[in-house]
Amino acid sequence: MGTTRRRQRTSNIWSQQTDIEDSSTSSFLWLVPVTLTVLSLWTRLYKIGWADFVVWDEAHFGKFASYYITRAFYFDVHPPLGKMLLGLAGHFIGFNGTFEFESGHKYPEDLNYAGFRTFPAIVGAAIVPLAYYTGVELHLSHSASIFLAVMALCDIALLAISRFILLDSMLLFFTALTAYCLCKFRNYQVKEPLSFRWYAWLAFTGLSLGCVASVKWVGLFAIALVGLHTIEDLWVMFGDIKMPWIVYLRHWIARIVLLIMLPVGVYVICFALHFHILNRSGTGDAQMSSLFQANLAGNNFHENPLYAAYGSIVSIKNNGHGGGLLHSHVQTYPSGSEQQQVTCYHHKDTNNDWEIRKPREEPFPEDIVFVKHNDTIRLVHSQTTRNLHSHDVRAPVTSLQNEVSGYGNETLGDVNDYWRIEVIDDLHGDKTGQIKSLTTRFNLRHVFTGCLLRSTGVTLPEWGFKQIEVVCQKNGDPKDPANIWNVEQHRNEKLPPGGAADFRPNFWRDFVDLNVAMWTSNNALTPDKDKEPDILTSVPYQWPLLLVGLRMCGWGDHELKFYLTGHPIVWLGSTASIIVFFVIGAIYLLRYQRKYKDWISPQAFDDFYFASKVGFLGWFLHYFPFWIMGRVMYIHHYFPALYFAIILFAHVTDHIGSKLPRVVHTLLLWGLTAAVIGVFVHFADFAFGMEGPASAYADRKWISSWNLYDDASSASTVAGALPSVSTERASPSSSVEAPAVDQAA
């Protein structure tokens, strides 16, 4: 009996759920989110125009926003929603889209750059009240909800990233909005399922999911969080034998429509708007199909002669997703034949030009002779005079296929330079058998070996400038789009221009093409071993431990400087809370096995479980994938995971405090809140701007691995190198060429 009583007393202590709120203050609770919102706006907008130069990745996202104003088509690895919103902000401030946003350059007097920055700052400010209301919906105590919001308010990294023309504040806002909507929906699922408000918050969750995925693909991790919760929810309901099947079916239909079809619809609509707005020829044309480009205003396709002839200079486009333009350059393969590289390239370049020639045994025709189906041709690279060549040598990456190279010249060569052109079809129904610019699709079959010229879609290593591998496929399928080509650009002084034509666009083909190109380019963003270690890059293990910071601009003594790193209490405390969470879980598991009753009601356990799931699973899903990615990474990739980590921090702290006396619980939460604010004041200059030598801020270098300042031997070198450095673009491996591609996930 004595043991039983002791267990009961202990159980009562552990199961005590303390309400630390004073009911007399409930009528003033509206002041809390209002105050938090005002403070958030102040911190995000304070001195927002102090840096009168292009900071960090404003060099890219400002430029992308300008394209929506000039309506010039461009290519980037991110979906378009965030950049369209930036473009809209630029339109509202009267920006004409002409400024080039070169890194480190001073903004012109006629560009209201502070107003431009205000939009992402306001979006970033909205994260703070969302964090507060998320805590409320997770049934945290009022003090814990405030603590959660203050961490979002005072984190240096979340503050700094919101104060410039970047996508991250929008990504974080929609991530936070998704978490909030999920919590609201879950509460209605508990108390009034299938009600109007239940449907409304399910729809808001789906809408938010569509938006977060349409800003950056990192939003897919938020979709995974909601998806796993939904699967669990449906599984639990499946075990409820009292639920009628028709009701269970309604739950399925609602989730399919509002959590799958609605987000997909939002994502597709964003691309439809993207294509509609960007209706002029621009820098990103080459990423898209020839027929898509033909519908862009300002291209020169109307100058193409109608049919290709011998002596024509052509660029040849692959029809596979992410295929690119047939390309060569003076660099050679590092192994295999060690002959000149042949690749596919996604940017327009004179190295994409090929001249159509007869075989060497046949004289070059004096008159115009059009190329037709089953002709044997040579393709001569215009810049280097090398012949398009293949032989029985293994391809550099797809080693089961034959290598394609540039070899010889007009007099030096062999039968391996000969290709047979085999017409597949013509998109305008041309029946002449000739090669019509843009519309005739054909194979290039190697005469000697019978293999088909193919773009594999595989990204070459650094020695191939991250361009796309081209091979000659043995036993290739002629109908495979990766084996099909068309003439895109066409020049021939002996032929008249073909004039403009009406090419009907195919939205779904263009939608798939662009998304595959985005995926291909994203996968090409691997670390450059020749440039590592990079003072900008980092690796995932450094983020939760706050071992790294990032210089957002030049670092000279007389330059205004911004340092992107986290708030030590917020980052290290949230990381520690993950460990504490596992300890708490282990204790509860042991006590459950010993038959202790630690929960005053099933709902109390459900609330604890749901808050734990949102915090921990949200952090894990947004963090762990970076451990298995081969791409280059930076500290800002951790920010969405950080948001869920601070939710878990507030939840764990509140739960531990609820086991303590009310006064101790209150002091614990408000003490941590005060500490967060105090440390923020100490580090605020990292986000607001630092004047003078960086060494003057040595007292803020709390972690030795931070590159806040340098010793005298390296400071001048680093300071001079940084203004043009950005995390959004791959650095060129060669002065000859390297695709400019966006690096943020």
XYZ file of C-alpha atoms in Angstrom:
745
model
C 0.000 0.000 0.000
C 2.880 2.405 0.852
C 4.461 1.892 -2.558
C 1.110 2.451 -4.275
C 0.529 5.728 -2.405
C 4.035 6.967 -3.279
C 3.409 6.162 -6.948
C 0.101 8.007 -6.837
C 1.698 11.088 -5.232
C 4.533 11.064 -7.790
C 2.064 10.606 -10.606
C 0.040 13.570 -9.396
C 3.159 15.756 -9.482
C 4.108 14.665 -13.018
C 0.594 14.987 -14.368
C -0.045 18.465 -12.928
C -0.927 20.854 -15.762
C -0.395 24.330 -14.383
C -2.246 27.281 -15.822
C 0.071 30.212 -15.169
C -2.215 32.827 -16.712
C -4.018 35.288 -14.499
C -7.637 35.375 -15.609
C -7.864 39.030 -14.653
C -5.570 39.927 -17.539
C -7.483 37.962 -20.188
C -9.253 41.056 -21.473
C -5.869 42.573 -22.333
C -4.492 39.596 -24.231
C -5.088 41.298 -27.556
C -2.321 43.726 -26.627
C 0.260 40.958 -26.816
C 0.049 40.120 -30.543
C -0.352 43.824 -31.373
C 2.784 44.685 -29.402
C 4.710 41.802 -30.952
C 3.645 42.894 -34.435
C 4.700 46.498 -33.840
C 8.079 45.392 -32.481
C 8.524 43.017 -35.389
C 7.812 45.755 -37.918
C 10.197 48.109 -36.143
C 13.092 45.633 -36.113
C 12.546 44.688 -39.763
C 12.229 48.290 -41.006
C 14.753 50.090 -38.771
C 17.569 51.558 -40.914
C 16.382 49.442 -43.844
C 17.798 51.950 -46.322
C 21.155 52.401 -44.597
C 22.966 50.108 -47.037
C 22.636 52.052 -50.294
C 24.287 49.280 -52.305
C 23.299 45.853 -53.600
C 23.697 43.444 -50.681
C 24.385 39.737 -51.140
C 21.725 37.949 -53.217
C 19.844 41.110 -54.020
C 22.132 40.853 -57.049
C 19.954 37.992 -58.273
C 16.501 38.360 -56.802
C 16.376 42.064 -57.509
C 17.341 41.291 -61.090
C 14.731 38.529 -61.331
C 12.102 40.947 -60.026
C 13.105 43.433 -62.727
C 12.411 40.838 -65.415
C 8.733 40.795 -64.434
C 8.669 44.541 -65.006
C 10.422 44.365 -68.389
C 8.587 41.063 -69.110
C 11.797 39.407 -70.342
C 11.940 35.618 -69.935
C 14.649 34.369 -67.571
C 15.647 31.105 -65.930
C 16.137 30.346 -62.239
C 16.125 27.151 -60.200
C 13.309 28.353 -57.920
C 9.572 28.389 -58.634
C 8.243 31.831 -59.534
C 5.829 32.957 -56.791
C 8.318 34.760 -54.555
C 10.004 36.502 -57.474
C 6.661 37.552 -58.940
C 5.742 39.120 -55.592
C 9.074 40.964 -55.573
C 8.338 42.122 -59.109
C 4.954 43.383 -57.946
C 6.639 45.259 -55.105
C 9.040 46.800 -57.616
C 6.105 47.874 -59.759
C 4.406 49.571 -56.806
C 7.511 51.647 -55.982
C 7.813 52.779 -59.602
C 10.867 50.714 -60.553
C 11.306 50.602 -64.343
C 13.367 47.402 -64.385
C 16.505 48.895 -65.927
C 18.917 48.661 -62.980
C 21.205 45.631 -63.330
C 21.614 44.827 -59.595
C 25.340 44.166 -59.884
C 26.705 42.954 -56.567
C 28.090 45.733 -54.391
C 27.040 48.511 -56.781
C 25.365 51.610 -55.392
C 21.664 51.998 -56.055
C 20.737 54.855 -58.409
C 19.014 57.872 -56.910
C 15.809 57.226 -58.848
C 15.372 53.722 -57.402
C 13.528 53.551 -54.081
C 15.518 50.559 -52.859
C 14.349 51.051 -49.254
C 10.763 50.794 -50.436
C 11.708 47.715 -52.445
C 13.132 46.094 -49.314
C 10.054 47.025 -47.316
C 7.891 44.322 -48.888
C 10.033 41.311 -47.842
C 10.563 43.033 -44.482
C 6.815 43.262 -43.830
C 6.377 39.645 -44.879
C 9.182 38.668 -42.505
C 7.594 40.707 -39.718
C 4.375 38.698 -40.036
C 6.246 35.566 -38.900
C 6.346 36.857 -35.314
C 2.573 37.106 -34.650
C 2.155 33.833 -36.527
C 4.607 32.219 -34.109
C 2.629 33.582 -31.160
C -0.709 32.319 -32.457
C 0.861 28.961 -33.339
C 1.878 28.607 -29.691
C -1.697 29.412 -28.663
C -3.109 26.796 -31.055
C -0.620 24.242 -29.724
C -2.113 24.924 -26.281
C 1.136 26.218 -24.860
C 0.830 28.523 -21.892
C 0.474 32.208 -22.674
C 4.006 32.907 -21.432
C 5.396 30.104 -23.603
C 3.576 31.491 -26.647
C 5.178 34.869 -25.986
C 8.571 33.190 -25.552
C 8.116 31.465 -28.916
C 7.218 34.755 -30.606
C 10.128 36.630 -28.992
C 12.580 34.031 -30.302
C 11.207 34.576 -33.819
C 11.379 38.337 -33.219
C 14.924 38.479 -31.880
C 16.775 35.848 -33.871
C 19.555 37.675 -35.708
C 19.452 35.416 -38.763
C 15.678 35.606 -39.241
C 15.885 39.380 -38.820
C 18.764 39.923 -41.241
C 17.330 37.698 -43.965
C 14.071 39.695 -43.918
C 15.667 43.095 -44.499
C 16.833 42.651 -48.086
C 15.360 41.848 -51.492
C 15.411 38.068 -51.037
C 13.024 35.105 -51.156
C 13.724 33.762 -47.682
C 11.275 35.922 -45.754
C 8.473 34.696 -48.029
C 9.620 31.084 -47.696
C 9.662 31.410 -43.905
C 6.326 33.225 -43.821
C 4.519 30.524 -45.792
C 6.287 27.841 -43.727
C 5.062 29.495 -40.527
C 1.613 30.002 -42.033
C 1.431 26.312 -42.944
C 2.318 25.314 -39.381
C -0.322 27.684 -37.984
C -3.039 26.512 -40.375
C -2.228 22.878 -39.601
C -2.606 23.566 -35.868
C -5.921 25.372 -36.392
C -7.218 22.550 -38.564
C -6.161 19.908 -36.058
C -8.068 21.679 -33.288
C -11.227 21.763 -35.397
C -10.646 18.119 -36.261
C -10.825 17.408 -32.532
C -13.868 19.508 -31.643
C -15.984 19.907 -34.802
C -14.864 17.728 -37.746
C -16.446 18.328 -41.155
C -17.844 21.694 -40.028
C -17.526 24.807 -42.191
C -14.543 26.046 -40.182
C -12.958 22.605 -40.432
C -13.190 22.790 -44.230
C -12.003 26.407 -44.228
C -8.827 25.706 -42.275
C -8.121 22.577 -44.290
C -8.383 24.751 -47.411
C -6.133 27.421 -45.884
C -3.571 24.706 -45.114
C -3.650 23.480 -48.708
C -3.419 27.026 -50.051
C -0.415 27.737 -47.844
C 1.248 24.497 -48.948
C 0.842 25.525 -52.569
C 2.388 28.911 -51.830
C 5.385 27.633 -49.866
C 6.230 25.102 -52.599
C 5.851 27.861 -55.201
C 8.513 30.016 -53.518
C 11.218 27.368 -53.097
C 11.191 23.604 -53.337
C 12.213 23.469 -49.679
C 8.476 23.946 -49.205
C 8.070 20.298 -50.194
C 9.301 19.436 -46.701
C 6.320 21.311 -45.243
C 4.118 19.253 -47.539
C 5.769 16.137 -46.116
C 4.957 17.286 -42.571
C 1.290 17.851 -43.367
C 1.179 14.654 -45.403
C 2.515 12.491 -42.582
C 0.063 14.052 -40.135
C -2.768 13.406 -42.592
C -1.796 9.765 -43.085
C -1.704 9.238 -39.327
C -5.034 11.043 -38.926
C -6.744 8.848 -41.522
C -5.211 5.715 -40.032
C -6.566 6.557 -36.568
C -10.025 7.209 -38.013
C -9.832 3.906 -39.894
C -9.644 2.193 -36.494
C -12.746 3.975 -35.234
C -15.377 1.270 -35.775
C -18.144 3.687 -34.736
C -17.435 6.034 -37.648
C -19.767 5.446 -40.634
C -17.996 4.645 -43.887
C -19.641 7.562 -45.655
C -18.160 9.948 -43.060
C -14.746 8.338 -43.421
C -15.005 8.707 -47.194
C -15.800 12.413 -46.805
C -12.580 12.821 -44.805
C -10.615 11.218 -47.631
C -12.260 13.294 -50.357
C -11.748 16.553 -48.458
C -8.053 15.870 -47.967
C -7.503 14.761 -51.564
C -9.168 17.896 -52.915
C -7.800 20.440 -50.441
C -4.383 19.010 -49.529
C -3.378 17.579 -52.914
C -5.359 19.131 -55.729
C -5.457 22.655 -54.275
C -1.667 22.958 -53.653
C -0.949 21.484 -57.087
C -3.389 23.972 -58.588
C -1.669 26.887 -56.840
C 1.726 25.682 -58.068
C 0.519 25.319 -61.663
C -1.240 28.698 -61.628
C 1.996 30.368 -60.506
C 3.751 28.982 -63.587
C 0.855 29.979 -65.836
C 1.185 33.552 -64.558
C 4.954 33.322 -64.946
C 4.623 32.371 -68.627
C 1.921 34.970 -69.220
C 3.923 37.847 -67.744
C 7.305 36.923 -69.237
C 6.256 37.103 -72.880
C 9.443 38.688 -74.256
C 12.690 37.054 -75.281
C 15.279 37.166 -72.507
C 18.270 35.503 -70.912
C 16.479 32.233 -70.101
C 15.185 31.383 -73.576
C 17.586 28.521 -74.211
C 16.222 26.528 -71.255
C 12.926 26.129 -73.092
C 11.795 24.383 -76.258
C 12.245 26.069 -79.606
C 8.490 26.441 -80.071
C 8.140 28.117 -76.673
C 10.810 30.611 -77.669
C 9.064 31.221 -80.986
C 6.091 32.642 -79.052
C 8.241 35.178 -77.202
C 8.195 38.718 -78.504
C 11.560 40.046 -79.608
C 13.273 36.808 -80.667
C 14.857 36.578 -84.088
C 13.371 33.287 -85.194
C 11.525 35.077 -87.972
C 14.965 35.601 -89.549
C 15.485 31.845 -89.832
C 15.433 30.612 -93.423
C 12.585 28.169 -93.753
C 14.554 25.007 -94.663
C 18.114 23.993 -93.743
C 20.593 23.637 -96.605
C 24.214 22.592 -96.930
C 26.335 25.480 -95.737
C 23.711 26.578 -93.189
C 24.909 27.541 -89.709
C 22.487 26.050 -87.191
C 22.016 25.524 -83.483
C 20.465 22.150 -82.703
C 18.063 21.727 -79.806
C 17.481 18.479 -77.959
C 13.831 17.607 -77.326
C 14.420 15.774 -74.048
C 13.524 17.476 -70.769
C 16.539 19.484 -69.691
C 18.331 18.571 -72.932
C 19.754 21.893 -74.072
C 21.612 22.947 -77.239
C 24.316 20.836 -78.894
C 27.551 22.475 -77.841
C 31.325 22.131 -77.955
C 34.339 24.058 -76.687
C 38.128 23.827 -76.853
C 38.453 21.855 -73.604
C 39.015 18.110 -73.980
C 37.818 15.049 -72.068
C 40.163 14.172 -69.180
C 39.966 10.475 -70.106
C 38.702 8.266 -72.925
C 39.726 9.666 -76.311
C 40.850 12.974 -74.728
C 39.342 14.694 -77.738
C 37.283 17.910 -77.683
C 34.235 17.838 -75.434
C 30.719 17.819 -76.883
C 27.895 18.651 -74.468
C 24.447 20.184 -74.237
C 24.314 23.722 -72.905
C 21.333 25.713 -71.653
C 22.527 29.172 -72.615
C 22.806 30.783 -76.025
C 26.422 30.918 -77.109
C 28.428 30.966 -80.343
C 29.816 27.588 -79.280
C 26.362 26.195 -80.073
C 26.819 26.899 -83.814
C 27.350 24.040 -86.281
C 27.724 24.135 -90.044
C 25.987 21.447 -92.104
C 28.473 19.961 -94.598
C 28.534 17.140 -97.124
C 30.733 14.077 -96.556
C 34.342 14.692 -97.624
C 33.974 12.439 -100.661
C 31.280 14.687 -102.090
C 32.003 18.189 -103.465
C 30.426 21.142 -101.733
C 27.423 22.197 -103.845
C 27.633 25.506 -105.711
C 23.875 25.958 -105.673
C 21.423 25.666 -102.827
C 20.844 22.041 -101.881
C 18.402 21.436 -99.057
C 19.037 18.788 -96.429
C 16.437 16.039 -96.486
C 15.466 12.811 -94.788
C 18.173 10.070 -94.861
C 20.950 12.442 -96.002
C 24.442 11.692 -94.705
C 25.985 14.856 -93.314
C 28.897 16.236 -91.339
C 28.357 18.758 -88.566
C 31.352 21.098 -88.253
C 31.715 23.158 -85.101
C 31.885 26.776 -86.263
C 34.226 28.071 -83.545
C 36.821 25.277 -83.548
C 36.241 23.599 -87.002
C 36.103 20.192 -85.279
C 33.716 17.568 -86.700
C 30.952 16.044 -84.585
C 32.450 12.582 -84.057
C 31.687 9.303 -82.297
C 33.540 6.027 -81.901
C 33.660 2.870 -79.841
C 35.019 4.610 -76.735
C 33.092 4.710 -73.481
C 31.216 7.908 -72.687
C 32.640 9.791 -69.668
C 29.679 9.278 -67.289
C 27.124 7.015 -68.991
C 29.848 4.530 -69.733
C 27.652 1.900 -71.425
C 27.208 4.265 -74.378
C 29.686 5.640 -76.904
C 31.545 8.876 -76.459
C 30.738 11.859 -78.700
C 33.589 14.289 -79.334
C 34.921 16.993 -81.610
C 37.654 15.669 -83.909
C 39.695 16.640 -86.957
C 38.909 19.470 -89.318
C 37.998 19.972 -92.982
C 40.829 17.757 -94.215
C 41.542 15.509 -91.236
C 38.887 12.995 -90.283
C 37.300 9.633 -90.984
C 33.954 7.909 -91.434
C 33.200 8.399 -87.731
C 32.407 12.024 -88.594
C 29.354 11.041 -90.650
C 25.760 11.166 -89.423
C 22.506 10.260 -91.110
C 19.595 12.600 -90.516
C 16.314 10.692 -90.052
C 13.123 12.742 -89.924
C 10.652 11.705 -87.210
C 7.850 14.178 -87.901
C 7.063 17.841 -88.369
C 4.962 19.719 -85.837
C 3.314 21.722 -88.617
C 2.691 18.681 -90.748
C 5.340 19.453 -93.380
C 5.581 16.465 -95.787
C 8.534 17.561 -97.919
C 11.040 15.435 -95.998
C 13.253 18.532 -95.686
C 14.503 19.952 -92.387
C 12.284 22.870 -91.489
C 13.532 25.300 -88.864
C 11.959 24.807 -85.429
C 9.290 22.284 -86.389
C 10.986 19.277 -88.050
C 12.104 16.728 -85.465
C 14.809 14.249 -86.392
C 17.360 11.719 -85.182
C 21.071 11.930 -85.891
C 22.243 8.354 -86.445
C 25.958 7.605 -86.523
C 26.575 6.026 -89.918
C 29.426 3.707 -88.936
C 28.088 2.319 -85.619
C 24.326 2.930 -85.957
C 23.999 4.590 -82.554
C 21.814 7.669 -81.964
C 23.011 11.071 -80.764
C 21.513 11.561 -77.313
C 21.416 14.054 -74.458
C 21.493 11.936 -71.306
C 20.329 14.707 -68.961
C 23.281 13.782 -66.709
C 25.338 16.680 -65.393
C 29.052 16.465 -66.122
C 31.632 17.091 -63.354
C 33.624 20.300 -62.983
C 35.841 19.491 -65.953
C 32.704 19.624 -68.137
C 31.528 22.928 -66.569
C 28.411 21.206 -65.153
C 26.960 20.987 -68.644
C 24.877 18.049 -69.896
C 26.461 14.868 -71.184
C 25.993 13.919 -74.838
C 26.499 10.310 -75.922
C 25.782 8.061 -78.875
C 23.240 5.505 -77.669
C 23.514 1.944 -78.902
C 20.177 0.421 -79.905
C 18.516 3.731 -79.101
C 14.779 4.273 -79.421
C 14.174 6.789 -82.246
C 10.987 7.995 -80.510
C 12.730 8.784 -77.222
C 12.661 12.609 -76.834
C 16.273 12.569 -75.612
C 17.257 11.154 -79.041
C 15.221 13.728 -80.984
C 16.569 17.079 -82.184
C 15.406 20.122 -84.117
C 17.024 23.125 -85.760
C 16.570 26.208 -83.589
C 18.696 29.106 -84.894
C 19.438 29.028 -88.616
C 21.642 31.323 -90.714
C 22.377 31.074 -94.419
C 23.246 34.143 -96.490
C 21.973 32.461 -99.658
C 18.473 31.903 -98.272
C 15.748 34.447 -97.513
C 14.274 34.690 -94.005
C 11.240 32.533 -93.445
C 9.219 35.247 -91.700
C 7.083 35.054 -88.597
C 4.820 32.079 -88.018
C 2.066 31.289 -85.559
C 3.293 28.576 -83.210
C 0.676 27.381 -80.775
C 2.143 27.018 -77.265
C 1.701 23.851 -75.212
C 1.468 24.909 -71.576
C 1.892 21.451 -70.041
C 4.948 20.679 -72.157
C 6.459 24.057 -71.226
C 5.553 23.522 -67.551
C 7.287 20.130 -67.462
C 10.277 21.401 -69.467
C 10.903 24.265 -67.075
C 10.537 22.160 -63.927
C 12.911 19.501 -65.274
C 15.396 22.215 -66.220
C 15.111 23.630 -62.690
C 15.740 20.179 -61.223
C 18.702 19.534 -63.517
C 20.311 22.877 -62.733
C 19.726 22.425 -58.999
C 21.469 19.061 -59.094
C 24.422 20.679 -60.857
C 25.086 22.928 -57.858
C 27.659 20.693 -56.216
C 30.617 22.063 -54.253
C 33.572 23.162 -56.339
C 36.527 21.232 -54.963
C 38.936 23.694 -56.559
C 37.434 26.512 -54.494
C 36.888 24.790 -51.144
C 37.009 25.654 -48.341
C 34.728 28.564 -49.216
C 34.126 31.249 -46.595
C 30.483 31.312 -47.671
C 29.609 27.633 -47.723
C 28.842 25.407 -44.759
C 27.762 21.865 -43.969
C 24.701 20.651 -42.045
C 26.408 19.648 -38.800
C 27.543 23.263 -38.307
C 24.055 24.775 -38.337
C 22.398 23.502 -35.121
C 25.634 24.205 -33.238
C 25.918 27.718 -34.719
C 29.492 27.098 -35.795
C 29.288 29.295 -38.865
C 28.302 32.766 -40.010
C 28.158 34.344 -43.445
C 29.453 37.719 -44.607
C 26.713 39.279 -46.692
C 28.844 41.951 -48.366
C 32.335 43.422 -48.606
C 34.345 43.386 -45.390
C 36.623 46.393 -45.700
C 37.174 48.622 -42.685
C 35.288 51.519 -44.281
C 32.390 49.439 -45.616
C 29.011 48.902 -43.993
C 28.872 45.220 -43.085
C 26.158 42.640 -42.356
C 26.881 39.273 -40.735
C 24.377 36.436 -41.138
C 24.433 34.209 -38.078
C 22.004 33.088 -35.429
C 21.055 34.185 -31.933
C 23.137 31.959 -29.601
C 20.346 31.300 -27.084
C 17.761 30.634 -29.801
C 19.933 28.334 -31.897
C 21.795 26.454 -29.166
C 18.736 26.343 -26.924
C 16.575 24.919 -29.708
C 19.223 22.297 -30.441
C 19.434 21.373 -26.752
C 15.643 21.100 -26.623
C 15.781 18.326 -29.217
C 17.990 16.301 -26.885
C 15.811 17.125 -23.871
C 12.740 16.104 -25.856
C 14.179 12.603 -26.324
C 15.005 12.403 -22.615
C 11.430 13.362 -21.706
C 10.090 10.832 -24.169
C 12.290 8.096 -22.676
C 11.139 8.970 -19.144
C 7.488 8.833 -20.142
C 8.040 5.525 -21.882
C 9.642 4.010 -18.785
C 6.895 5.360 -16.564
C 4.224 4.045 -18.904
C 5.806 0.595 -18.673
C 5.633 0.880 -14.881
C 1.875 1.731 -15.133
C 2.125 5.356 -14.000
C -0.702 7.607 -15.139
C 1.022 10.800 -16.225
C -1.838 12.476 -18.093
C -4.947 13.980 -16.576
C -6.878 13.169 -19.759
C -6.356 11.613 -23.195
C -6.666 15.118 -24.655
C -3.728 16.349 -22.554
C -1.544 13.611 -24.017
C -2.819 14.330 -27.531
C -1.891 18.006 -27.134
C 1.612 17.085 -25.945
C 2.018 14.570 -28.751
C 0.810 16.942 -31.469
C 3.028 19.827 -30.354
C 5.986 17.436 -30.192
C 5.187 16.142 -33.661
C 4.958 19.600 -35.211
C 8.166 20.777 -33.561
C 10.382 17.735 -33.894
C 9.074 16.273 -37.144
C 9.011 19.719 -38.766
C 12.642 20.261 -37.744
C 13.721 16.792 -38.853
C 12.028 16.946 -42.261
C 13.517 20.361 -43.014
C 17.004 19.476 -41.753
C 17.854 15.841 -42.384
C 17.512 15.916 -46.218
C 20.515 18.240 -46.409
C 22.688 15.448 -45.021
C 22.025 13.360 -48.124
C 22.219 16.165 -50.686
C 25.325 16.535 -52.810
C 24.664 20.195 -53.566
C 26.521 23.189 -52.152
C 24.933 24.497 -48.940
C 24.791 27.663 -46.868
C 23.599 28.656 -43.416
C 20.272 30.058 -44.653
C 19.226 26.552 -45.716
C 18.687 25.841 -42.007
C 16.170 28.651 -41.396
C 12.929 26.684 -42.034
C 14.193 23.881 -39.788
C 15.132 26.477 -37.174
C 11.550 27.735 -37.034
C 10.291 24.295 -36.037
C 13.188 23.870 -33.611
C 12.151 27.002 -31.722
C 8.574 25.683 -31.588
C 9.987 22.565 -29.936
C 12.141 24.732 -27.628
C 9.097 26.658 -26.376
C 7.045 23.451 -26.070
C 9.692 21.508 -24.122
C 10.440 24.438 -21.812
C 6.743 24.969 -21.144
C 6.177 21.285 -20.478
C 9.045 21.059 -17.998
C 7.876 24.263 -16.326
C 4.367 22.877 -15.935
C 5.789 20.241 -13.581
C 7.199 22.954 -11.342
C 5.478 25.424 -9.009
C 3.637 28.203 -10.802
C 6.122 30.898 -9.789
C 9.094 28.850 -10.972
C 7.311 28.089 -14.241
C 6.666 31.780 -14.803
C 10.195 32.821 -13.871
C 11.675 30.165 -16.151
C 9.796 31.354 -19.222
C 10.139 35.070 -18.586
C 13.766 34.678 -17.595
C 14.538 32.991 -20.918
C 12.497 35.639 -22.736
C 14.494 38.403 -21.073
C 17.769 36.639 -21.871
C 16.788 36.361 -25.531
C 16.015 40.077 -25.661
C 19.240 41.010 -23.870
C 21.454 38.955 -26.154
C 19.580 40.343 -29.170
C 20.523 43.878 -28.142
C 24.160 42.807 -27.979
C 24.138 41.225 -31.463
C 21.640 43.499 -33.240
C 24.349 45.301 -35.221
C 24.982 42.088 -37.176
C 21.570 42.623 -38.798
C 21.242 46.420 -38.651
C 24.760 47.037 -39.959
C 28.302 47.340 -38.598
C 30.489 50.373 -39.211
C 34.254 50.488 -38.944
C 36.674 47.563 -38.700
C 35.095 44.199 -37.989
C 37.654 43.681 -35.234
C 35.863 46.418 -33.279
C 33.094 43.850 -32.748
C 35.422 41.232 -31.287
C 33.331 41.037 -28.105
C 30.508 39.603 -30.211
C 32.588 36.697 -31.496
C 31.141 34.252 -28.993
C 32.038 31.214 -31.070
C 35.630 30.865 -32.224
C 34.734 29.420 -35.640
C 32.836 32.551 -36.701
C 34.686 34.407 -39.462
C 33.637 37.764 -38.048
C 37.080 39.297 -38.522
C 40.458 38.226 -39.855
C 44.024 38.591 -38.778
C 46.092 41.260 -40.509
C 47.592 38.863 -43.059
C 44.286 37.815 -44.577
C 41.912 40.702 -43.929
C 42.782 42.712 -47.007
C 42.474 39.702 -49.302
C 39.089 38.657 -47.987
C 37.681 42.150 -47.834
C 38.519 42.844 -51.431
C 37.098 39.576 -52.714
C 33.653 39.581 -51.210
C 31.517 42.255 -52.891
C 30.897 40.143 -55.981
C 30.420 36.850 -54.156
C 26.950 35.378 -53.865
C 25.481 32.126 -52.660
C 22.931 32.068 -55.450
C 25.262 31.423 -58.369
C 27.813 28.813 -59.216
C 31.258 30.317 -59.680
C 32.724 29.816 -63.151
C 35.220 27.021 -63.450
C 36.766 28.666 -66.436
C 36.906 32.047 -68.037
C 35.730 30.393 -71.213
C 32.252 29.566 -69.974
C 30.197 28.405 -67.042
C 26.441 28.543 -66.693
C 25.144 31.056 -64.199
C 22.739 29.068 -62.083
C 20.926 29.827 -58.856
C 22.103 27.869 -55.833
C 19.577 28.249 -53.021
C 17.296 25.279 -52.455
